[in-house]
Amino acid sequence: MKTELKSFQLPDEKGYFGPYGGSFVPPQLQGVLDEITQAYMEIKDDEQFLTELHALYKHYVGRPSPIFHARSLSEKMGGAQIYLKREDLNHTGAHKINHCLGQALLAKKMGKQTLIAETGAGQHGVALATAAALVGLKCDIYMGEVDIAKEKPNVIRMKILGARVISVTRGTKTLKDAVDEAFEAYLGDPITQFYAIGSVVGPHPFPMMVRDFQSIVGREARQQFREMTGSLPDNLVACVGGGSNAMGLFTAFLDDEEVLIYGVEPSGLSLREGEHAATLTLGKPGVLHGFKSYLLQDEKGNPLKVYSVASGLDYPGVGPQHSLLKDLERVTYVTAGDSEAIDAFFDLSRFEGIIPALESAHAVAFALKLAGKLEKDKTILVNLSGRGDKDIDYVAETYGKDYGVV
Ligand SMILES: *Cc1c(COP(=O)(O)O)cnc(C)c1O
């Protein structure tokens, strides 16, 4: 095994995972990021910090999340045995709470007063507003005007939780503009505010820090799976937007050569430009939002329009460690499209009684295909990153007729 794969030895001191990652930010921000890095390195192995964080994981989030053997679905496919790591059962319904709590605790320790972030569909905003309420920090969430109109329940949730939701009215009034405005607000006062990033993306130390906070998923899964079956899973599968739930599951297994690992990107409507968000599959290395990684970009380096039925997956970049894992061929990156994800959404609902998030349904879709090709004694562990309650209205309206819902 190449030594660069040793899970926790990356990134290097400058935040590089091989050629990817780093920190491409204005000089006035670099000083603040260095402070965050230093504060994080001090607490990361601190017993008191870890005890506090793990007590919250247990008593607040409800960890460890169970692993469930999806027997009916496995039987239907007639091949490998499919298991689900149930991150959908966490408080707030997805894996995001894991890194939001970690960042909120760190911000509190650093004496910050306000957590800020952008949000698209509102999932990161809700998880962060939750963590802010719990640890006693203010919370400002920047959200495009268009998304605010589309995602009403999440906007109301954030407000009930005591967060301010700032409507972004510039440009396309969606996620990209919300990122820009949140970033400007942060530059205006990086001393009392803490910018909590929603995935393993952004400048150093965020890809490392968010990965570390999420790595609880894989550490639990490794032990639980061994207890259940007597060995490690033969295959891991997770969906990849920015890549945090995937890194969360993968990290504990990177050094186990016998475990094959798959990251699933959204191929949306097709692999034509503007109709997908398959960054690692079709992108090229470049710099966006302060870090270097594979990107979907035009010749001038501007991000391309991206699309997926799962709004949590439609990002033109991807976490830098995924870019390295692709180049090293340690992880195989594959795609699943809208219609496959919708099929998997209904399959999991109807065969197992579990309604998955549309993001997670992409991982399930690929796992079903893979299972069909493998022998019955092989195993596949899927990270079920979130629950589908947030998606049911959209699914019923858009696909309900085809599946006998309306
Ligand atoms: C946000 C989200 C994702 C995508 O983010 P990653 O950083 O790629 O994990 C996946 N699943 C769910 C349920 C989400 O809310």
Coordinates of C-alpha atoms and ligand atoms in Angstrom, one line a residue:
M1 CA 0.0 0.0 0.0
K2 CA 1.3 3.4 -1.0
T3 CA 2.1 5.3 2.2
E4 CA 0.2 8.4 1.1
L5 CA -3.0 6.5 1.7
K6 CA -2.5 6.2 5.4
S7 CA -5.7 7.8 6.4
F8 CA -4.9 10.3 9.0
Q9 CA -1.4 11.3 7.8
L10 CA -3.0 13.7 5.2
P11 CA -3.1 16.5 4.5
D12 CA 0.5 17.9 4.9
E13 CA 1.1 21.0 7.0
K14 CA 0.0 23.3 4.2
G15 CA -3.2 21.4 3.7
Y16 CA -2.3 19.4 0.6
F17 CA -3.6 16.0 -0.3
G18 CA -1.0 15.3 -3.0
P19 CA -1.4 18.1 -5.5
Y20 CA -4.9 19.0 -4.2
G21 CA -6.3 21.2 -1.4
G22 CA -4.2 24.0 0.0
S23 CA -5.5 27.5 0.7
F24 CA -6.2 30.1 -2.0
V25 CA -7.6 33.0 -0.1
P26 CA -7.0 36.8 0.3
P27 CA -4.1 37.6 2.6
Q28 CA -6.3 39.1 5.3
L29 CA -8.1 35.8 5.6
Q30 CA -5.0 33.6 5.7
G31 CA -4.2 34.8 9.2
V32 CA -7.6 33.8 10.4
L33 CA -7.5 30.4 8.8
D34 CA -4.1 29.8 10.4
E35 CA -5.6 30.6 13.8
I36 CA -8.4 28.1 13.1
T37 CA -5.9 25.5 12.1
Q38 CA -3.8 26.1 15.2
A39 CA -6.9 26.0 17.5
Y40 CA -8.1 22.8 15.8
M41 CA -4.7 21.1 16.1
E42 CA -4.7 21.9 19.8
I43 CA -8.1 20.4 20.5
K44 CA -8.1 17.6 18.0
D45 CA -6.5 15.0 20.3
D46 CA -7.5 16.8 23.5
E47 CA -9.2 14.4 25.9
Q48 CA -11.6 17.0 27.3
F49 CA -12.7 18.2 23.9
L50 CA -13.2 14.6 22.6
T51 CA -15.1 13.6 25.6
E52 CA -17.5 16.5 25.2
L53 CA -17.9 15.9 21.5
H54 CA -18.5 12.2 21.9
A55 CA -21.0 12.7 24.7
L56 CA -23.0 14.9 22.3
Y57 CA -22.7 12.3 19.5
K58 CA -24.1 9.7 21.9
H59 CA -26.7 11.6 23.9
Y60 CA -27.8 14.3 21.5
V61 CA -27.3 12.8 18.0
G62 CA -28.1 9.3 19.0
R63 CA -24.9 7.6 18.0
P64 CA -23.8 5.0 17.2
S65 CA -26.2 4.9 14.3
P66 CA -27.2 1.2 13.6
I67 CA -26.2 -1.0 10.6
F68 CA -29.1 -2.7 9.0
H69 CA -29.0 -5.8 6.7
A70 CA -31.4 -5.0 3.9
R71 CA -32.4 -8.6 3.3
S72 CA -35.4 -8.2 1.1
L73 CA -33.6 -5.8 -1.3
S74 CA -30.6 -8.1 -1.4
E75 CA -32.9 -11.0 -2.3
K76 CA -34.6 -9.0 -5.0
M77 CA -31.2 -8.3 -6.6
G78 CA -30.2 -11.9 -6.3
G79 CA -26.6 -11.2 -5.5
A80 CA -24.5 -9.6 -2.8
Q81 CA -25.8 -8.8 0.7
I82 CA -26.6 -5.0 1.1
Y83 CA -26.1 -3.4 4.5
L84 CA -27.0 0.2 5.4
K85 CA -25.2 2.5 7.8
R86 CA -28.2 4.5 9.2
E87 CA -27.0 8.1 9.3
D88 CA -30.6 8.9 8.4
L89 CA -31.5 8.1 12.0
N90 CA -29.4 10.9 13.5
H91 CA -31.0 13.9 15.1
T92 CA -31.9 16.3 12.3
G93 CA -32.0 13.3 9.9
A94 CA -28.6 13.2 8.2
H95 CA -24.8 13.0 8.7
K96 CA -24.3 16.8 8.6
I97 CA -24.9 17.2 12.3
N98 CA -21.6 15.3 13.0
H99 CA -19.4 18.1 11.5
C100 CA -21.7 20.9 12.5
L101 CA -21.4 20.0 16.2
G102 CA -17.6 19.7 15.9
Q103 CA -17.2 23.1 14.3
A104 CA -19.7 24.7 16.7
L105 CA -17.7 23.3 19.7
L106 CA -14.4 24.6 18.2
A107 CA -15.9 28.0 17.5
K108 CA -17.1 28.2 21.1
K109 CA -13.7 27.2 22.4
M110 CA -12.1 30.0 20.2
G111 CA -14.4 32.6 21.8
K112 CA -16.4 33.2 18.6
Q113 CA -19.9 34.6 18.9
T114 CA -21.6 33.8 15.6
L115 CA -21.6 30.8 13.3
I116 CA -22.2 31.7 9.7
A117 CA -22.7 29.6 6.6
E118 CA -24.4 29.6 3.2
T119 CA -27.1 27.0 2.4
G120 CA -28.7 25.7 -0.8
A121 CA -31.7 23.5 0.0
G122 CA -31.3 24.4 3.7
Q123 CA -29.9 21.1 5.0
H124 CA -26.6 22.5 6.1
G125 CA -28.4 25.6 7.5
V126 CA -30.7 23.5 9.6
A127 CA -27.9 21.3 11.0
L128 CA -25.8 24.4 11.8
A129 CA -28.7 26.3 13.4
T130 CA -29.3 23.2 15.5
A131 CA -25.7 23.0 16.7
A132 CA -25.7 26.8 17.3
A133 CA -28.8 26.6 19.5
L134 CA -27.3 23.7 21.5
V135 CA -23.9 25.3 22.2
G136 CA -25.3 28.8 22.7
L137 CA -23.9 30.7 19.6
K138 CA -25.7 33.1 17.3
C139 CA -26.2 31.8 13.7
D140 CA -26.5 33.6 10.4
I141 CA -27.5 31.6 7.3
Y142 CA -27.1 33.1 3.9
M143 CA -29.6 31.7 1.4
G144 CA -30.7 32.7 -2.1
E145 CA -34.1 34.3 -2.5
V146 CA -35.1 31.6 -5.0
D147 CA -34.1 28.8 -2.6
I148 CA -35.9 30.5 0.3
A149 CA -39.1 30.4 -1.8
K150 CA -38.5 26.7 -2.7
E151 CA -37.5 25.4 0.7
K152 CA -40.0 26.9 3.0
P153 CA -40.0 24.2 5.7
N154 CA -36.2 24.4 6.2
V155 CA -36.3 28.2 6.3
I156 CA -39.0 28.0 9.1
R157 CA -37.0 25.3 10.9
M158 CA -33.9 27.6 11.0
K159 CA -35.9 30.5 12.3
I160 CA -37.6 28.4 15.0
L161 CA -34.1 27.3 16.0
G162 CA -33.2 31.0 16.5
A163 CA -31.0 31.5 13.4
R164 CA -31.2 34.6 11.1
V165 CA -31.9 33.7 7.5
I166 CA -30.4 36.3 5.2
S167 CA -32.0 36.5 1.8
V168 CA -29.5 36.8 -1.0
T169 CA -30.9 38.8 -3.9
R170 CA -28.0 39.2 -6.2
G171 CA -27.1 37.3 -9.4
T172 CA -29.0 34.0 -9.8
K173 CA -30.3 34.3 -6.2
T174 CA -29.2 30.7 -5.5
L175 CA -26.4 28.8 -3.8
K176 CA -23.4 30.3 -5.7
D177 CA -24.5 33.9 -4.8
A178 CA -25.2 32.9 -1.2
V179 CA -21.6 31.6 -1.0
D180 CA -20.3 34.9 -2.3
E181 CA -22.4 37.0 0.1
A182 CA -21.6 34.8 3.1
F183 CA -17.9 35.0 2.3
E184 CA -18.0 38.8 2.1
A185 CA -19.9 39.0 5.4
Y186 CA -17.2 36.8 6.9
L187 CA -14.4 38.9 5.5
G188 CA -16.1 41.9 7.1
D189 CA -15.6 40.4 10.6
P190 CA -13.6 37.2 10.8
I191 CA -12.8 37.9 14.5
T192 CA -16.2 37.3 16.1
Q193 CA -17.7 35.1 13.4
F194 CA -16.8 31.5 12.4
Y195 CA -17.5 30.3 8.9
A196 CA -18.7 26.7 9.3
I197 CA -18.2 24.9 6.0
G198 CA -20.8 22.2 5.1
S199 CA -18.6 19.5 3.5
V200 CA -15.0 18.4 3.1
V201 CA -14.3 21.4 0.8
G202 CA -12.9 25.0 1.1
P203 CA -9.4 26.1 2.1
H204 CA -7.3 24.2 4.7
P205 CA -8.1 23.2 7.5
F206 CA -11.7 22.6 6.5
P207 CA -11.3 19.5 4.4
M208 CA -9.3 17.9 7.1
M209 CA -11.4 19.1 10.0
V210 CA -14.8 18.1 8.5
R211 CA -13.3 14.7 7.5
D212 CA -12.1 14.1 11.1
F213 CA -15.5 15.0 12.6
Q214 CA -17.3 12.7 10.1
S215 CA -14.8 9.8 10.5
I216 CA -16.9 8.6 13.5
V217 CA -19.2 7.0 10.9
G218 CA -16.5 4.7 9.5
R219 CA -15.0 3.9 12.8
E220 CA -18.3 2.8 14.2
A221 CA -19.2 0.9 11.0
R222 CA -15.9 -1.0 11.0
Q223 CA -16.6 -2.4 14.5
Q224 CA -20.3 -2.9 14.0
F225 CA -19.8 -4.8 10.7
R226 CA -17.2 -7.1 12.2
E227 CA -19.5 -7.9 15.2
M228 CA -22.4 -8.6 12.8
T229 CA -20.6 -10.7 10.2
G230 CA -17.2 -11.6 11.5
S231 CA -15.3 -9.7 8.8
L232 CA -15.0 -6.4 7.0
P233 CA -17.4 -5.4 4.2
D234 CA -16.2 -6.4 0.7
N235 CA -17.5 -3.1 -0.8
L236 CA -18.3 0.4 0.5
V237 CA -20.6 2.8 -1.3
A238 CA -21.4 6.4 -0.6
C239 CA -22.8 9.3 -2.6
V240 CA -20.5 12.3 -3.3
G241 CA -21.6 15.9 -3.4
G242 CA -18.8 17.8 -1.6
G243 CA -17.8 14.4 -0.3
S244 CA -18.2 14.5 3.5
N245 CA -20.4 11.5 4.2
A246 CA -18.2 9.5 1.8
M247 CA -15.0 10.5 3.6
G248 CA -16.7 9.8 6.9
L249 CA -17.3 6.2 5.9
F250 CA -14.2 5.6 3.8
T251 CA -11.5 7.0 6.1
A252 CA -11.5 4.0 8.5
F253 CA -11.1 1.6 5.6
L254 CA -8.6 3.3 3.4
D255 CA -5.8 1.1 4.6
D256 CA -7.7 -2.2 4.1
E257 CA -6.7 -3.1 0.6
E258 CA -9.2 -5.9 0.4
V259 CA -12.2 -3.5 0.8
L260 CA -13.2 -2.0 -2.5
I261 CA -14.6 1.5 -2.3
Y262 CA -17.0 3.3 -4.6
G263 CA -18.0 7.0 -4.6
V264 CA -21.2 7.8 -6.5
E265 CA -21.6 11.1 -8.3
P266 CA -24.9 12.4 -9.8
S267 CA -25.2 12.1 -13.6
G268 CA -28.5 13.9 -13.4
L269 CA -30.3 13.9 -16.7
S270 CA -27.3 13.0 -18.8
L271 CA -23.6 13.5 -19.0
R272 CA -24.1 16.5 -21.3
E273 CA -22.8 19.8 -19.9
G274 CA -25.2 21.5 -17.5
E275 CA -27.2 18.3 -17.0
H276 CA -25.1 16.6 -14.3
A277 CA -22.7 17.2 -11.4
A278 CA -20.2 14.4 -12.0
T279 CA -17.1 16.4 -11.0
L280 CA -14.6 13.6 -10.6
T281 CA -15.9 11.7 -13.6
L282 CA -15.8 14.6 -16.1
G283 CA -13.9 17.5 -14.4
K284 CA -10.4 18.7 -14.5
P285 CA -8.1 20.1 -11.7
G286 CA -8.6 23.8 -10.9
V287 CA -9.2 26.3 -8.1
L288 CA -12.6 27.2 -6.7
H289 CA -13.8 28.5 -3.3
G290 CA -10.2 28.6 -1.9
F291 CA -8.9 25.1 -2.7
K292 CA -7.6 23.0 -5.6
S293 CA -9.4 20.0 -6.8
Y294 CA -11.2 18.4 -9.7
L295 CA -13.8 20.9 -11.0
L296 CA -16.4 21.2 -13.6
Q297 CA -15.2 24.4 -15.3
D298 CA -15.0 26.2 -18.7
E299 CA -11.8 27.1 -20.5
K300 CA -11.5 30.3 -18.4
G301 CA -11.8 28.4 -15.2
N302 CA -15.3 29.6 -14.4
P303 CA -17.5 26.9 -12.7
L304 CA -20.0 25.3 -15.1
K305 CA -23.7 25.0 -14.4
V306 CA -24.5 21.8 -12.6
Y307 CA -27.7 19.8 -12.0
S308 CA -29.0 16.9 -10.0
V309 CA -32.4 15.9 -8.7
A310 CA -30.6 15.8 -5.3
S311 CA -29.8 19.4 -4.4
G312 CA -27.2 18.2 -1.9
L313 CA -25.1 16.8 -4.7
D314 CA -25.2 19.6 -7.3
Y315 CA -21.8 21.2 -6.6
P316 CA -19.2 21.8 -9.4
G317 CA -16.3 21.0 -7.1
V318 CA -15.4 18.1 -4.8
G319 CA -13.3 17.6 -1.6
P320 CA -9.6 17.6 -2.4
Q321 CA -8.9 14.2 -0.8
H322 CA -11.4 12.6 -3.2
S323 CA -9.3 14.0 -6.1
L324 CA -6.2 12.3 -4.7
L325 CA -8.1 9.0 -4.0
K326 CA -9.2 9.1 -7.6
D327 CA -5.7 9.6 -9.0
L328 CA -4.3 6.9 -6.7
E329 CA -7.2 4.6 -7.8
R330 CA -8.0 3.8 -4.2
V331 CA -11.6 4.8 -4.7
T332 CA -13.6 4.1 -7.9
Y333 CA -15.9 7.0 -8.8
V334 CA -19.0 6.0 -10.7
T335 CA -22.3 7.8 -11.5
A336 CA -26.1 7.3 -11.0
G337 CA -28.6 9.5 -12.7
D338 CA -32.0 11.0 -11.6
S339 CA -34.2 8.2 -12.8
E340 CA -32.0 5.5 -11.2
A341 CA -32.0 7.4 -7.9
I342 CA -35.8 7.8 -8.0
D343 CA -36.2 4.0 -8.7
A344 CA -33.8 3.3 -5.8
F345 CA -35.8 5.8 -3.6
F346 CA -39.0 3.7 -4.2
D347 CA -37.2 0.4 -3.9
L348 CA -35.7 1.1 -0.5
S349 CA -39.1 2.5 0.6
R350 CA -41.1 -0.4 -0.6
F351 CA -38.8 -3.3 0.2
E352 CA -37.4 -2.2 3.5
G353 CA -39.7 0.6 4.8
I354 CA -36.9 3.2 4.7
I355 CA -37.4 6.4 2.8
P356 CA -34.0 7.7 1.8
A357 CA -32.8 11.2 1.0
L358 CA -32.5 11.7 -2.8
E359 CA -28.8 12.1 -2.2
S360 CA -28.5 8.8 -0.5
A361 CA -30.7 7.2 -3.1
H362 CA -27.8 7.6 -5.6
A363 CA -25.6 5.4 -3.4
V364 CA -28.4 2.9 -3.1
A365 CA -28.9 2.9 -6.9
F366 CA -25.3 2.0 -7.5
A367 CA -25.3 -0.6 -4.7
L368 CA -28.2 -2.4 -6.3
K369 CA -26.5 -2.6 -9.6
L370 CA -23.3 -3.8 -8.0
A371 CA -25.1 -6.4 -5.9
G372 CA -26.6 -7.9 -9.0
K373 CA -23.2 -8.6 -10.4
L374 CA -21.7 -10.2 -7.3
E375 CA -22.0 -13.6 -5.6
K376 CA -24.4 -14.0 -2.6
D377 CA -21.6 -14.3 -0.1
K378 CA -20.2 -10.9 -0.9
T379 CA -21.2 -7.8 1.1
I380 CA -21.8 -4.2 0.3
L381 CA -22.0 -1.5 3.0
V382 CA -23.9 1.7 1.9
N383 CA -23.8 5.0 3.8
L384 CA -27.4 6.0 4.0
S385 CA -26.5 9.6 4.6
G386 CA -30.0 11.0 5.3
R387 CA -33.7 10.4 5.4
G388 CA -36.1 11.4 2.7
D389 CA -38.8 13.3 4.5
K390 CA -37.5 16.6 3.0
D391 CA -38.0 15.1 -0.5
I392 CA -41.4 13.5 -0.4
D393 CA -43.4 16.5 -1.7
Y394 CA -41.1 17.0 -4.6
V395 CA -41.0 13.3 -5.4
A396 CA -44.8 13.0 -5.2
E397 CA -45.4 16.1 -7.5
T398 CA -42.7 15.2 -10.0
Y399 CA -42.7 11.4 -10.1
G400 CA -45.8 10.4 -8.1
K401 CA -47.9 9.3 -11.1
D402 CA -45.3 6.8 -12.3
Y403 CA -45.1 5.1 -9.0
G404 CA -48.8 5.2 -8.0
V405 CA -48.5 7.8 -5.3
V406 CA -50.9 10.4 -6.8
Ligands
LIG1 C1 -25.6 17.4 2.0 C2 -26.0 16.0 1.9 C3 -25.2 15.1 1.0 C4 -24.0 15.6 0.2 O1 -22.9 16.1 1.0 P1 -21.6 15.3 1.1 O2 -20.7 16.4 1.7 O3 -21.1 14.9 -0.2 O4 -21.8 14.2 2.0 C5 -25.5 13.8 1.0 N1 -26.6 13.3 1.6 C6 -27.4 14.1 2.4 C7 -28.5 13.5 3.1 C8 -27.1 15.4 2.5 O5 -27.9 16.2 3.3

